[in-house]
Amino acid sequence: MDLDQREHLSVVINYFWGEGTTSPQAVNESMASVAYHALEEAQNCSAAMDLVPRPAAGRPGFKYIIKQVAKIGKRIASGDTKTYETCRQRVAINFRTQMELAKQGL
């Protein structure tokens, strides 16, 4: 890995596990692999969140259902690929041990 790649990998790692988790110089291949899988999981989670209709007050009518499904389609069509904070937090928890082991070279 070159220094530029290490810099960007450390940004991803610090995004999930907090600033100061790693420096570009400390990034190794195992850490890169864990970061890759964490990103993949966060993207899957965020994509699933995009498919969840927003809450309705009371029992939703047919117009509400159509409106919600249309909004979901609009988000998908626009390429909205943001990562939901809920997904980021869950992924950070799920992959914490793997990242700690990767940091130690295990």
PDB file of C-alpha atoms in Angstrom:
ATOM      1  CA  MET A   1       0.000   0.000   0.000  1.00  0.00           C
ATOM      2  CA  ASP A   2       1.246   3.450  -0.805  1.00  0.00           C
ATOM      3  CA  LEU A   3       0.958   6.381   1.611  1.00  0.00           C
ATOM      4  CA  ASP A   4      -2.049   7.869  -0.214  1.00  0.00           C
ATOM      5  CA  GLN A   5      -3.963   4.594   0.102  1.00  0.00           C
ATOM      6  CA  ARG A   6      -3.024   4.300   3.760  1.00  0.00           C
ATOM      7  CA  GLU A   7      -4.271   7.849   4.360  1.00  0.00           C
ATOM      8  CA  HIS A   8      -7.669   7.088   2.842  1.00  0.00           C
ATOM      9  CA  LEU A   9      -7.941   3.751   4.636  1.00  0.00           C
ATOM     10  CA  SER A  10      -7.244   5.434   7.963  1.00  0.00           C
ATOM     11  CA  VAL A  11     -10.053   7.919   7.223  1.00  0.00           C
ATOM     12  CA  VAL A  12     -12.494   5.016   6.746  1.00  0.00           C
ATOM     13  CA  ILE A  13     -11.288   3.221   9.872  1.00  0.00           C
ATOM     14  CA  ASN A  14     -11.497   6.390  11.968  1.00  0.00           C
ATOM     15  CA  TYR A  15     -14.986   7.077  10.554  1.00  0.00           C
ATOM     16  CA  PHE A  16     -16.283   3.800  11.965  1.00  0.00           C
ATOM     17  CA  TRP A  17     -14.251   3.448  15.169  1.00  0.00           C
ATOM     18  CA  GLY A  18     -13.504   7.061  16.087  1.00  0.00           C
ATOM     19  CA  GLU A  19     -10.732   9.540  15.542  1.00  0.00           C
ATOM     20  CA  GLY A  20      -7.398   8.277  16.749  1.00  0.00           C
ATOM     21  CA  THR A  21      -8.178   4.611  16.109  1.00  0.00           C
ATOM     22  CA  THR A  22      -5.314   4.466  13.641  1.00  0.00           C
ATOM     23  CA  SER A  23      -2.837   6.562  11.715  1.00  0.00           C
ATOM     24  CA  PRO A  24      -1.942   6.097   8.049  1.00  0.00           C
ATOM     25  CA  GLN A  25       1.398   4.595   9.047  1.00  0.00           C
ATOM     26  CA  ALA A  26      -0.244   1.952  11.250  1.00  0.00           C
ATOM     27  CA  VAL A  27      -2.726   0.658   8.641  1.00  0.00           C
ATOM     28  CA  ASN A  28      -2.074  -2.941   7.615  1.00  0.00           C
ATOM     29  CA  GLU A  29      -3.727  -5.289   5.120  1.00  0.00           C
ATOM     30  CA  SER A  30      -5.867  -6.973   7.782  1.00  0.00           C
ATOM     31  CA  MET A  31      -7.235  -3.605   8.872  1.00  0.00           C
ATOM     32  CA  ALA A  32      -7.985  -2.742   5.248  1.00  0.00           C
ATOM     33  CA  SER A  33      -9.894  -5.998   4.869  1.00  0.00           C
ATOM     34  CA  VAL A  34     -11.998  -5.372   7.992  1.00  0.00           C
ATOM     35  CA  ALA A  35     -12.707  -1.800   6.800  1.00  0.00           C
ATOM     36  CA  TYR A  36     -13.819  -3.154   3.420  1.00  0.00           C
ATOM     37  CA  HIS A  37     -16.261  -5.587   5.012  1.00  0.00           C
ATOM     38  CA  ALA A  38     -17.522  -2.888   7.394  1.00  0.00           C
ATOM     39  CA  LEU A  39     -18.187  -0.547   4.456  1.00  0.00           C
ATOM     40  CA  GLU A  40     -19.964  -3.305   2.590  1.00  0.00           C
ATOM     41  CA  GLU A  41     -22.179  -4.025   5.608  1.00  0.00           C
ATOM     42  CA  ALA A  42     -22.930  -0.316   6.142  1.00  0.00           C
ATOM     43  CA  GLN A  43     -23.935   0.062   2.495  1.00  0.00           C
ATOM     44  CA  ASN A  44     -26.239  -2.971   2.719  1.00  0.00           C
ATOM     45  CA  CYS A  45     -27.806  -1.610   5.890  1.00  0.00           C
ATOM     46  CA  SER A  46     -28.290   1.856   4.402  1.00  0.00           C
ATOM     47  CA  ALA A  47     -29.825   0.399   1.243  1.00  0.00           C
ATOM     48  CA  ALA A  48     -32.285  -1.534   3.392  1.00  0.00           C
ATOM     49  CA  MET A  49     -33.123   1.600   5.402  1.00  0.00           C
ATOM     50  CA  ASP A  50     -33.984   3.393   2.161  1.00  0.00           C
ATOM     51  CA  LEU A  51     -36.661   0.777   1.550  1.00  0.00           C
ATOM     52  CA  VAL A  52     -38.441   1.371   4.850  1.00  0.00           C
ATOM     53  CA  PRO A  53     -41.513   3.624   4.541  1.00  0.00           C
ATOM     54  CA  ARG A  54     -41.590   6.569   6.893  1.00  0.00           C
ATOM     55  CA  PRO A  55     -43.969   6.259   9.871  1.00  0.00           C
ATOM     56  CA  ALA A  56     -47.624   7.130   9.421  1.00  0.00           C
ATOM     57  CA  ALA A  57     -49.925   8.764  11.937  1.00  0.00           C
ATOM     58  CA  GLY A  58     -52.548   6.112  12.474  1.00  0.00           C
ATOM     59  CA  ARG A  59     -53.465   3.570   9.837  1.00  0.00           C
ATOM     60  CA  PRO A  60     -51.941   4.476   6.463  1.00  0.00           C
ATOM     61  CA  GLY A  61     -54.298   4.908   3.552  1.00  0.00           C
ATOM     62  CA  PHE A  62     -53.668   3.913  -0.045  1.00  0.00           C
ATOM     63  CA  LYS A  63     -52.551   7.455  -1.020  1.00  0.00           C
ATOM     64  CA  TYR A  64     -50.018   7.472   1.795  1.00  0.00           C
ATOM     65  CA  ILE A  65     -48.660   4.073   0.750  1.00  0.00           C
ATOM     66  CA  ILE A  66     -48.270   5.204  -2.871  1.00  0.00           C
ATOM     67  CA  LYS A  67     -46.558   8.419  -1.750  1.00  0.00           C
ATOM     68  CA  GLN A  68     -44.097   6.527   0.458  1.00  0.00           C
ATOM     69  CA  VAL A  69     -43.229   3.935  -2.178  1.00  0.00           C
ATOM     70  CA  ALA A  70     -42.754   6.729  -4.734  1.00  0.00           C
ATOM     71  CA  LYS A  71     -40.358   8.525  -2.355  1.00  0.00           C
ATOM     72  CA  ILE A  72     -38.400   5.311  -1.886  1.00  0.00           C
ATOM     73  CA  GLY A  73     -38.149   4.945  -5.656  1.00  0.00           C
ATOM     74  CA  LYS A  74     -36.996   8.559  -5.962  1.00  0.00           C
ATOM     75  CA  ARG A  75     -34.222   8.010  -3.388  1.00  0.00           C
ATOM     76  CA  ILE A  76     -33.078   4.877  -5.196  1.00  0.00           C
ATOM     77  CA  ALA A  77     -33.179   6.546  -8.621  1.00  0.00           C
ATOM     78  CA  SER A  78     -31.246   9.592  -7.397  1.00  0.00           C
ATOM     79  CA  GLY A  79     -28.377   7.361  -6.258  1.00  0.00           C
ATOM     80  CA  ASP A  80     -28.650   8.502  -2.662  1.00  0.00           C
ATOM     81  CA  THR A  81     -25.877   6.414  -1.114  1.00  0.00           C
ATOM     82  CA  LYS A  82     -25.486   8.054   2.270  1.00  0.00           C
ATOM     83  CA  THR A  83     -24.728   5.861   5.225  1.00  0.00           C
ATOM     84  CA  TYR A  84     -27.266   6.096   7.987  1.00  0.00           C
ATOM     85  CA  GLU A  85     -25.767   6.872  11.390  1.00  0.00           C
ATOM     86  CA  THR A  86     -27.649   3.913  12.856  1.00  0.00           C
ATOM     87  CA  CYS A  87     -25.961   1.632  10.319  1.00  0.00           C
ATOM     88  CA  ARG A  88     -22.515   3.143  10.979  1.00  0.00           C
ATOM     89  CA  GLN A  89     -22.894   2.591  14.718  1.00  0.00           C
ATOM     90  CA  ARG A  90     -24.114  -1.007  14.351  1.00  0.00           C
ATOM     91  CA  VAL A  91     -21.314  -1.879  11.922  1.00  0.00           C
ATOM     92  CA  ALA A  92     -18.722  -0.330  14.246  1.00  0.00           C
ATOM     93  CA  ILE A  93     -19.979  -2.519  17.085  1.00  0.00           C
ATOM     94  CA  ASN A  94     -20.200  -5.656  14.945  1.00  0.00           C
ATOM     95  CA  PHE A  95     -16.654  -5.320  13.587  1.00  0.00           C
ATOM     96  CA  ARG A  96     -14.925  -3.843  16.677  1.00  0.00           C
ATOM     97  CA  THR A  97     -13.248  -7.079  17.771  1.00  0.00           C
ATOM     98  CA  GLN A  98     -12.087  -7.904  14.241  1.00  0.00           C
ATOM     99  CA  MET A  99     -10.548  -4.432  13.916  1.00  0.00           C
ATOM    100  CA  GLU A 100      -8.808  -4.720  17.266  1.00  0.00           C
ATOM    101  CA  LEU A 101      -7.307  -8.067  16.259  1.00  0.00           C
ATOM    102  CA  ALA A 102      -6.285  -6.679  12.866  1.00  0.00           C
ATOM    103  CA  LYS A 103      -4.569  -3.719  14.567  1.00  0.00           C
ATOM    104  CA  GLN A 104      -2.514  -6.221  16.565  1.00  0.00           C
ATOM    105  CA  GLY A 105      -1.618  -8.139  13.432  1.00  0.00           C
ATOM    106  CA  LEU A 106      -3.590 -11.207  14.502  1.00  0.00           C
TER     107      LEU A 106
END
